[in-house]
Amino acid sequence: MSRFCELVLLGLALVWLCSRATSQNPQVPCFFIFGDSLVDNGNNNDILTLARANYMPYGLDFSQGVTGRFNNGRTTVDVLAQLLGFPDFIPPYSRARGPALLRGVNYASGAAGIRDETGNNLGDHISLNRQVSNFARTVQQMKRFFRRNDTTLNSYLSRCIFYLGLGSNDYLNNYFMPNLYTTSSVYNPKSYATLLLQDYSRQLMELYKLGARKVVVTAVGPIGCIPYQLARYSKGNSSRCDESINNAIIPFNSGLQNWVDRFNKGLLPGARFVYVNSYETSRSLEANAAYYGFQVIDKGCCGVGRNNGQITCLPMQQPCDDRTKYVFWDAFHPTEAANIILARIAYGSNSHSDVYPINIQQLAIL
Ligand SMILES: *[C@@H]1O[C@H](CO)[C@@H](O)[C@H](O)[C@H]1NC(C)=O
Ligand SMILES: *[C@@H]1O[C@H](CO)[C@@H](O)[C@H](O)[C@H]1NC(C)=O
């Protein structure tokens, strides 16, 4: 019997899980996800917010239809869960109960950021601070499956993968909304990045205290190139990225990579952090769009106005016919086709400019 099943047999309810596990054994026992709308899989459905996607045509190409995912199909973490060998997608925190918690939970929430106030312009959301508190609650609930023995629970958690994708909204729905937020009048891009990373590193250390050891953090993507910004800022030529926005997030991304080095080089003993450079991989995907089979990189497949980016995809709106030809599904979010490519690169690339210092597959088998 595998070490996984021995552990799992501690609780009677887990016989169920074990019989499933023997049919397909994932490479890690569980997968926990923290983030924003790029990876939210339904946590915002019952929240009072404009950042919601639980209506058609969102989910048009998804096996379970409309779930609250912010694109036509799978998110990058759905694809990663499959690559890691999970038989099912990781459930949203809003619905995860009982022994299913042992496989992991998705805490992500559309409009959420590292800072609590980020995204308030869209309504309620679950900020990273609250996502981390929700994980602490899950850890309490998991204890009963480990006979309240913290040693065995911590050993279990130390083999799981923790994925965090945050920061985009701290720029889009905070710093670059000067009418609603004061951050851009108080901080320059460099000092704002430092401020965000102070909070983020503290939140990551909190996850470490709660048992996280294998942690994946993702860069903020080139948000100056999303259809929303192309429609908003690019004057004259609406297919040109806003490089002033892209440049502003560079200090955040390079600072995040530095934190990964510090955590790995002794600051957090036993921790293995991985930095996914989604900024570089997205830019490379857009620069080599044809190679990847894309025809449209500057318009959402579904949306209204210039670049289909002025108003996001509305209920019952007719999307483009061939979703596999578009990098963007709506004003903000990549299509499933783009997510599949980004996830595969994070999982298996051997280039340090994609994923650093090791890839997710290597992290899993450590
Ligand atoms: C917890 O489990 C470990 C490993 O099985 C064991 O050595 C330890 O004594 C247990 N601790 C408690 C408090 O039961
Ligand atoms: C607009 O910008 C894109 C990307 O930089 C470029 O390929 C295209 O030729 C430009 N179009 C015009 C009309 O300047």
CSV table of C-alpha atoms and ligand atoms in Angstrom, one decimal:
chain,number,residue,atom,x,y,z
A,1,MET,CA,0.0,0.0,0.0
A,2,SER,CA,1.3,3.5,-0.8
A,3,ARG,CA,2.3,5.9,1.9
A,4,PHE,CA,-0.6,8.0,0.8
A,5,CYS,CA,-3.2,5.3,1.4
A,6,GLU,CA,-1.7,4.4,4.8
A,7,LEU,CA,-2.1,8.0,5.9
A,8,VAL,CA,-5.5,8.2,4.4
A,9,LEU,CA,-6.8,5.1,6.2
A,10,LEU,CA,-6.4,6.9,9.5
A,11,GLY,CA,-10.0,8.0,9.1
A,12,LEU,CA,-12.8,5.7,8.2
A,13,ALA,CA,-14.5,8.2,5.9
A,14,LEU,CA,-11.4,8.1,3.8
A,15,VAL,CA,-11.8,4.6,2.5
A,16,TRP,CA,-13.9,6.2,-0.2
A,17,LEU,CA,-11.1,8.6,-1.1
A,18,CYS,CA,-8.6,5.8,-1.1
A,19,SER,CA,-10.5,3.6,-3.5
A,20,ARG,CA,-10.6,6.6,-5.8
A,21,ALA,CA,-6.9,7.3,-5.3
A,22,THR,CA,-5.9,3.8,-6.4
A,23,SER,CA,-7.6,4.2,-9.7
A,24,GLN,CA,-5.6,7.3,-10.4
A,25,ASN,CA,-2.9,8.5,-8.0
A,26,PRO,CA,-2.0,12.2,-8.2
A,27,GLN,CA,1.6,13.1,-7.9
A,28,VAL,CA,1.0,15.1,-4.7
A,29,PRO,CA,-1.7,14.4,-2.1
A,30,CYS,CA,-3.3,17.8,-2.4
A,31,PHE,CA,-3.4,21.1,-4.2
A,32,PHE,CA,-4.4,24.4,-2.6
A,33,ILE,CA,-5.1,27.5,-4.7
A,34,PHE,CA,-5.1,31.2,-3.8
A,35,GLY,CA,-5.8,34.0,-6.3
A,36,ASP,CA,-8.1,36.2,-8.3
A,37,SER,CA,-10.4,35.8,-11.3
A,38,LEU,CA,-7.7,34.1,-13.3
A,39,VAL,CA,-8.2,31.0,-11.1
A,40,ASP,CA,-11.5,31.6,-9.3
A,41,ASN,CA,-13.8,28.6,-9.9
A,42,GLY,CA,-17.0,29.8,-8.3
A,43,ASN,CA,-16.2,31.5,-4.9
A,44,ASN,CA,-17.8,34.8,-6.1
A,45,ASN,CA,-21.1,33.2,-7.2
A,46,ASP,CA,-22.9,34.1,-3.9
A,47,ILE,CA,-21.1,37.4,-3.3
A,48,LEU,CA,-22.4,40.8,-4.0
A,49,THR,CA,-20.0,41.9,-6.7
A,50,LEU,CA,-19.8,42.8,-10.4
A,51,ALA,CA,-16.8,40.4,-10.6
A,52,ARG,CA,-18.9,37.4,-11.4
A,53,ALA,CA,-19.0,34.9,-14.3
A,54,ASN,CA,-21.7,32.4,-13.4
A,55,TYR,CA,-23.7,33.0,-16.5
A,56,MET,CA,-23.6,32.0,-20.2
A,57,PRO,CA,-21.5,32.2,-22.3
A,58,TYR,CA,-18.9,31.8,-19.5
A,59,GLY,CA,-18.2,28.1,-19.3
A,60,LEU,CA,-19.4,27.5,-22.8
A,61,ASP,CA,-16.6,24.9,-23.5
A,62,PHE,CA,-16.4,23.6,-19.9
A,63,SER,CA,-17.4,20.0,-19.1
A,64,GLN,CA,-19.5,21.2,-16.2
A,65,GLY,CA,-20.9,24.2,-18.0
A,66,VAL,CA,-21.4,27.5,-16.0
A,67,THR,CA,-19.5,27.3,-12.7
A,68,GLY,CA,-18.2,30.9,-12.1
A,69,ARG,CA,-14.9,30.4,-13.9
A,70,PHE,CA,-14.0,33.6,-15.8
A,71,ASN,CA,-13.4,32.1,-19.2
A,72,ASN,CA,-14.9,29.6,-21.7
A,73,GLY,CA,-13.3,26.5,-20.2
A,74,ARG,CA,-10.5,25.5,-17.9
A,75,THR,CA,-8.3,27.9,-15.9
A,76,THR,CA,-4.6,27.3,-15.6
A,77,VAL,CA,-5.0,25.6,-12.2
A,78,ASP,CA,-7.6,23.2,-13.7
A,79,VAL,CA,-5.1,22.2,-16.3
A,80,LEU,CA,-2.4,21.9,-13.7
A,81,ALA,CA,-4.6,19.7,-11.5
A,82,GLN,CA,-5.0,17.4,-14.5
A,83,LEU,CA,-1.3,17.4,-15.3
A,84,LEU,CA,-0.6,16.5,-11.6
A,85,GLY,CA,-3.0,13.5,-12.1
A,86,PHE,CA,-6.0,14.6,-10.0
A,87,PRO,CA,-9.1,12.7,-11.0
A,88,ASP,CA,-11.3,15.8,-10.3
A,89,PHE,CA,-10.9,19.6,-10.4
A,90,ILE,CA,-10.1,21.2,-7.0
A,91,PRO,CA,-13.4,22.4,-5.5
A,92,PRO,CA,-14.1,26.0,-4.6
A,93,TYR,CA,-13.9,26.9,-0.8
A,94,SER,CA,-17.6,27.9,-1.0
A,95,ARG,CA,-18.6,24.3,-1.6
A,96,ALA,CA,-15.7,22.1,-0.3
A,97,ARG,CA,-16.8,19.8,2.6
A,98,GLY,CA,-15.7,16.7,4.5
A,99,PRO,CA,-13.0,14.3,3.2
A,100,ALA,CA,-12.8,16.2,-0.2
A,101,LEU,CA,-10.8,18.8,1.7
A,102,LEU,CA,-7.9,16.3,1.8
A,103,ARG,CA,-7.4,16.8,-1.9
A,104,GLY,CA,-7.2,20.5,-1.6
A,105,VAL,CA,-9.3,23.6,-1.9
A,106,ASN,CA,-9.5,26.7,-4.2
A,107,TYR,CA,-9.9,29.9,-2.2
A,108,ALA,CA,-9.5,32.3,-5.2
A,109,SER,CA,-11.9,35.2,-5.7
A,110,GLY,CA,-12.4,37.5,-8.6
A,111,ALA,CA,-11.3,41.1,-8.0
A,112,ALA,CA,-9.2,40.0,-5.0
A,113,GLY,CA,-5.7,41.4,-4.4
A,114,ILE,CA,-2.9,41.4,-2.0
A,115,ARG,CA,-4.3,44.6,-0.4
A,116,ASP,CA,-7.7,44.3,1.2
A,117,GLU,CA,-9.1,47.5,-0.4
A,118,THR,CA,-8.2,46.3,-3.9
A,119,GLY,CA,-11.3,45.5,-6.0
A,120,ASN,CA,-13.7,47.4,-3.8
A,121,ASN,CA,-14.8,49.3,-6.9
A,122,LEU,CA,-16.4,46.1,-8.1
A,123,GLY,CA,-18.1,45.1,-4.8
A,124,ASP,CA,-17.3,42.4,-2.3
A,125,HIS,CA,-14.5,39.8,-2.8
A,126,ILE,CA,-12.3,37.6,-0.7
A,127,SER,CA,-8.9,39.3,-0.3
A,128,LEU,CA,-5.7,37.3,0.1
A,129,ASN,CA,-5.7,38.0,3.8
A,130,ARG,CA,-9.2,36.4,4.0
A,131,GLN,CA,-8.1,33.5,1.8
A,132,VAL,CA,-5.3,32.7,4.1
A,133,SER,CA,-7.7,32.8,7.1
A,134,ASN,CA,-10.0,30.5,5.2
A,135,PHE,CA,-7.1,28.1,4.7
A,136,ALA,CA,-6.4,28.2,8.5
A,137,ARG,CA,-10.0,27.2,9.0
A,138,THR,CA,-9.5,24.3,6.5
A,139,VAL,CA,-6.5,23.1,8.4
A,140,GLN,CA,-8.6,23.0,11.6
A,141,GLN,CA,-11.2,20.9,9.8
A,142,MET,CA,-8.6,18.6,8.4
A,143,LYS,CA,-7.3,17.7,11.9
A,144,ARG,CA,-10.1,15.2,12.5
A,145,PHE,CA,-8.8,13.1,9.6
A,146,PHE,CA,-5.4,12.9,11.3
A,147,ARG,CA,-6.5,11.9,14.8
A,148,ARG,CA,-5.7,15.5,15.8
A,149,ASN,CA,-2.0,14.6,15.4
A,150,ASP,CA,-0.3,17.7,14.1
A,151,THR,CA,2.8,15.8,13.1
A,152,THR,CA,1.0,13.6,10.7
A,153,LEU,CA,-1.1,16.5,9.4
A,154,ASN,CA,2.0,18.7,8.8
A,155,SER,CA,3.8,15.9,7.1
A,156,TYR,CA,0.8,15.4,4.8
A,157,LEU,CA,0.6,19.2,4.0
A,158,SER,CA,4.3,19.4,3.4
A,159,ARG,CA,3.9,17.2,0.3
A,160,CYS,CA,1.0,19.3,-1.2
A,161,ILE,CA,1.4,22.1,-3.7
A,162,PHE,CA,0.2,25.6,-2.9
A,163,TYR,CA,-0.4,27.9,-5.8
A,164,LEU,CA,-0.8,31.7,-5.6
A,165,GLY,CA,-1.7,34.1,-8.4
A,166,LEU,CA,-2.2,37.6,-7.1
A,167,GLY,CA,-1.2,41.2,-7.8
A,168,SER,CA,-3.0,41.9,-11.1
A,169,ASN,CA,-5.9,43.6,-9.3
A,170,ASP,CA,-3.6,45.6,-7.1
A,171,TYR,CA,-2.7,47.3,-10.3
A,172,LEU,CA,-5.8,47.1,-12.4
A,173,ASN,CA,-8.4,47.7,-9.7
A,174,ASN,CA,-6.3,49.9,-7.4
A,175,TYR,CA,-3.1,51.6,-8.6
A,176,PHE,CA,-4.3,52.4,-12.1
A,177,MET,CA,-7.7,53.7,-10.9
A,178,PRO,CA,-6.5,57.1,-9.6
A,179,ASN,CA,-10.0,58.4,-9.3
A,180,LEU,CA,-11.0,55.8,-6.8
A,181,TYR,CA,-7.7,54.9,-5.0
A,182,THR,CA,-4.9,57.1,-3.6
A,183,THR,CA,-2.0,54.6,-4.0
A,184,SER,CA,-0.7,56.1,-7.2
A,185,SER,CA,-0.5,59.6,-5.7
A,186,VAL,CA,1.4,58.3,-2.6
A,187,TYR,CA,3.7,55.7,-4.2
A,188,ASN,CA,5.7,55.4,-7.4
A,189,PRO,CA,5.7,52.0,-9.2
A,190,LYS,CA,8.9,50.9,-7.3
A,191,SER,CA,7.7,51.8,-3.8
A,192,TYR,CA,4.2,50.4,-4.5
A,193,ALA,CA,5.8,47.1,-5.6
A,194,THR,CA,7.8,47.1,-2.3
A,195,LEU,CA,4.7,47.8,-0.3
A,196,LEU,CA,2.8,44.9,-2.1
A,197,LEU,CA,5.7,42.5,-1.5
A,198,GLN,CA,5.9,43.4,2.2
A,199,ASP,CA,2.3,42.2,2.5
A,200,TYR,CA,2.7,39.3,0.2
A,201,SER,CA,5.8,37.9,1.8
A,202,ARG,CA,4.1,38.1,5.2
A,203,GLN,CA,1.1,36.3,3.8
A,204,LEU,CA,3.4,33.6,2.3
A,205,MET,CA,5.1,33.2,5.7
A,206,GLU,CA,1.7,32.7,7.3
A,207,LEU,CA,1.0,29.9,4.9
A,208,TYR,CA,4.4,28.4,5.7
A,209,LYS,CA,3.5,28.5,9.4
A,210,LEU,CA,0.2,26.7,8.6
A,211,GLY,CA,2.1,23.9,6.9
A,212,ALA,CA,2.8,24.9,3.3
A,213,ARG,CA,6.2,23.8,2.0
A,214,LYS,CA,5.9,23.4,-1.8
A,215,VAL,CA,4.7,26.8,-3.0
A,216,VAL,CA,4.2,28.2,-6.5
A,217,VAL,CA,3.9,32.0,-7.0
A,218,THR,CA,3.1,33.5,-10.3
A,219,ALA,CA,4.2,36.8,-11.8
A,220,VAL,CA,1.7,39.5,-12.8
A,221,GLY,CA,1.1,39.1,-16.5
A,222,PRO,CA,1.5,41.8,-19.1
A,223,ILE,CA,-1.7,43.7,-18.1
A,224,GLY,CA,-0.8,46.5,-20.4
A,225,CYS,CA,-1.7,44.2,-23.3
A,226,ILE,CA,-5.2,43.0,-22.2
A,227,PRO,CA,-8.1,44.1,-24.4
A,228,TYR,CA,-9.4,46.3,-21.6
A,229,GLN,CA,-6.2,48.4,-21.6
A,230,LEU,CA,-5.9,48.4,-25.4
A,231,ALA,CA,-9.3,49.9,-25.6
A,232,ARG,CA,-8.7,52.3,-22.8
A,233,TYR,CA,-5.3,53.8,-23.2
A,234,SER,CA,-3.9,53.1,-26.7
A,235,LYS,CA,-4.6,56.2,-28.7
A,236,GLY,CA,-4.6,55.8,-32.4
A,237,ASN,CA,-3.3,52.2,-32.6
A,238,SER,CA,-5.6,49.9,-30.6
A,239,SER,CA,-3.3,46.9,-30.9
A,240,ARG,CA,-0.3,48.4,-29.1
A,241,CYS,CA,0.3,47.4,-25.5
A,242,ASP,CA,0.5,50.1,-22.9
A,243,GLU,CA,4.1,49.7,-21.9
A,244,SER,CA,3.9,52.2,-19.1
A,245,ILE,CA,1.5,49.8,-17.3
A,246,ASN,CA,3.7,46.8,-18.2
A,247,ASN,CA,6.8,48.7,-16.9
A,248,ALA,CA,5.1,49.5,-13.6
A,249,ILE,CA,4.7,45.8,-12.8
A,250,ILE,CA,8.3,44.8,-13.5
A,251,PRO,CA,9.6,45.8,-10.1
A,252,PHE,CA,6.8,43.7,-8.5
A,253,ASN,CA,7.7,40.6,-10.6
A,254,SER,CA,11.5,40.9,-10.1
A,255,GLY,CA,11.0,41.5,-6.3
A,256,LEU,CA,8.8,38.4,-6.1
A,257,GLN,CA,11.5,36.3,-7.7
A,258,ASN,CA,14.0,37.7,-5.2
A,259,TRP,CA,11.6,36.6,-2.3
A,260,VAL,CA,11.5,33.1,-3.9
A,261,ASP,CA,15.3,33.0,-3.7
A,262,ARG,CA,15.3,34.3,-0.1
A,263,PHE,CA,12.7,31.7,1.0
A,264,ASN,CA,14.6,28.9,-0.7
A,265,LYS,CA,18.0,29.9,0.6
A,266,GLY,CA,17.3,29.5,4.3
A,267,LEU,CA,14.7,32.1,5.3
A,268,LEU,CA,12.0,29.4,5.5
A,269,PRO,CA,13.7,26.0,6.3
A,270,GLY,CA,12.4,23.1,4.3
A,271,ALA,CA,10.4,25.3,1.9
A,272,ARG,CA,10.6,24.9,-1.9
A,273,PHE,CA,9.3,28.0,-3.7
A,274,VAL,CA,8.8,28.2,-7.5
A,275,TYR,CA,8.4,31.4,-9.5
A,276,VAL,CA,6.2,31.1,-12.6
A,277,ASN,CA,7.1,33.9,-14.9
A,278,SER,CA,3.7,34.3,-16.5
A,279,TYR,CA,4.8,37.8,-17.7
A,280,GLU,CA,7.5,36.4,-20.0
A,281,THR,CA,5.5,33.4,-21.1
A,282,SER,CA,2.4,35.5,-21.9
A,283,ARG,CA,4.5,38.0,-23.9
A,284,SER,CA,6.2,35.2,-25.8
A,285,LEU,CA,2.8,33.6,-26.5
A,286,GLU,CA,1.6,36.9,-27.9
A,287,ALA,CA,4.7,37.5,-29.9
A,288,ASN,CA,4.6,34.0,-31.3
A,289,ALA,CA,0.8,33.7,-31.5
A,290,ALA,CA,0.7,32.1,-35.0
A,291,TYR,CA,3.1,29.4,-33.9
A,292,TYR,CA,0.7,28.5,-31.1
A,293,GLY,CA,-2.3,28.5,-33.5
A,294,PHE,CA,-3.8,31.9,-32.5
A,295,GLN,CA,-5.1,34.5,-35.0
A,296,VAL,CA,-6.4,37.2,-32.7
A,297,ILE,CA,-4.4,38.6,-29.8
A,298,ASP,CA,-5.8,42.1,-29.4
A,299,LYS,CA,-9.5,41.5,-29.0
A,300,GLY,CA,-11.6,39.5,-26.5
A,301,CYS,CA,-13.6,36.7,-28.0
A,302,CYS,CA,-16.7,38.0,-26.2
A,303,GLY,CA,-17.2,41.7,-25.2
A,304,VAL,CA,-18.4,45.1,-26.3
A,305,GLY,CA,-16.8,48.1,-27.9
A,306,ARG,CA,-13.3,48.7,-29.1
A,307,ASN,CA,-11.2,45.5,-28.9
A,308,ASN,CA,-14.3,43.9,-27.4
A,309,GLY,CA,-12.6,45.3,-24.3
A,310,GLN,CA,-14.7,48.3,-23.3
A,311,ILE,CA,-17.4,46.3,-21.6
A,312,THR,CA,-16.8,42.7,-20.6
A,313,CYS,CA,-18.8,39.7,-21.8
A,314,LEU,CA,-22.4,40.2,-20.9
A,315,PRO,CA,-25.1,37.5,-20.1
A,316,MET,CA,-26.2,35.6,-23.2
A,317,GLN,CA,-24.0,37.5,-25.4
A,318,GLN,CA,-22.8,35.8,-28.6
A,319,PRO,CA,-19.1,35.0,-28.4
A,320,CYS,CA,-16.7,34.5,-31.3
A,321,ASP,CA,-17.1,31.2,-33.2
A,322,ASP,CA,-13.7,29.7,-32.8
A,323,ARG,CA,-12.4,30.2,-29.3
A,324,THR,CA,-9.2,28.4,-30.0
A,325,LYS,CA,-8.1,31.2,-32.3
A,326,TYR,CA,-8.3,33.9,-29.6
A,327,VAL,CA,-5.8,34.5,-26.8
A,328,PHE,CA,-8.4,36.5,-24.9
A,329,TRP,CA,-11.8,35.3,-24.0
A,330,ASP,CA,-13.0,38.7,-22.7
A,331,ALA,CA,-11.6,42.1,-21.8
A,332,PHE,CA,-9.4,40.7,-19.0
A,333,HIS,CA,-9.1,36.9,-19.2
A,334,PRO,CA,-7.3,34.5,-21.5
A,335,THR,CA,-9.3,31.7,-23.3
A,336,GLU,CA,-9.0,28.1,-22.2
A,337,ALA,CA,-6.7,27.6,-25.3
A,338,ALA,CA,-4.2,30.1,-23.9
A,339,ASN,CA,-4.6,28.7,-20.3
A,340,ILE,CA,-3.6,25.2,-21.5
A,341,ILE,CA,-0.4,26.5,-23.1
A,342,LEU,CA,0.5,28.7,-20.0
A,343,ALA,CA,-0.1,25.7,-17.6
A,344,ARG,CA,1.9,23.3,-19.7
A,345,ILE,CA,4.9,25.7,-19.8
A,346,ALA,CA,4.7,26.2,-16.0
A,347,TYR,CA,4.4,22.4,-15.5
A,348,GLY,CA,7.1,21.2,-17.8
A,349,SER,CA,9.4,23.9,-19.1
A,350,ASN,CA,13.1,23.6,-18.4
A,351,SER,CA,13.8,27.3,-19.2
A,352,HIS,CA,14.5,29.5,-16.2
A,353,SER,CA,12.8,32.4,-18.0
A,354,ASP,CA,9.5,30.5,-17.8
A,355,VAL,CA,9.7,28.9,-14.4
A,356,TYR,CA,12.4,29.2,-11.7
A,357,PRO,CA,14.4,27.5,-10.2
A,358,ILE,CA,12.6,24.3,-11.1
A,359,ASN,CA,9.3,23.5,-12.8
A,360,ILE,CA,6.1,22.3,-11.2
A,361,GLN,CA,6.6,18.7,-12.3
A,362,GLN,CA,10.0,18.7,-10.6
A,363,LEU,CA,8.4,20.4,-7.5
A,364,ALA,CA,5.8,17.7,-7.3
A,365,ILE,CA,8.2,14.7,-7.2
A,366,LEU,CA,10.6,16.3,-4.6
B,1,LIG,C1,1.7,11.5,16.0
B,1,LIG,O1,2.1,10.6,15.1
B,1,LIG,C2,3.5,10.3,15.1
B,1,LIG,C3,3.8,9.4,13.9
B,1,LIG,O2,2.9,8.4,13.7
B,1,LIG,C4,3.9,9.7,16.4
B,1,LIG,O3,5.2,9.4,16.5
B,1,LIG,C5,3.5,10.6,17.5
B,1,LIG,O4,3.7,10.0,18.8
B,1,LIG,C6,2.0,11.1,17.4
B,1,LIG,N1,1.8,12.1,18.4
B,1,LIG,C7,0.8,12.1,19.2
B,1,LIG,C8,0.6,13.3,20.1
B,1,LIG,O5,-0.1,11.2,19.3
B,2,LIG,C1,-0.3,49.0,-34.5
B,2,LIG,O1,0.6,48.3,-33.6
B,2,LIG,C2,0.9,47.0,-34.0
B,2,LIG,C3,1.7,46.3,-32.9
B,2,LIG,O2,2.7,47.2,-32.4
B,2,LIG,C4,1.6,46.9,-35.4
B,2,LIG,O3,1.8,45.6,-35.7
B,2,LIG,C5,0.7,47.6,-36.4
B,2,LIG,O4,1.3,47.7,-37.7
B,2,LIG,C6,0.3,49.0,-36.0
B,2,LIG,N1,-0.7,49.6,-36.9
B,2,LIG,C7,-0.7,50.8,-37.3
B,2,LIG,C8,-1.9,51.2,-38.2
B,2,LIG,O5,0.1,51.6,-37.0
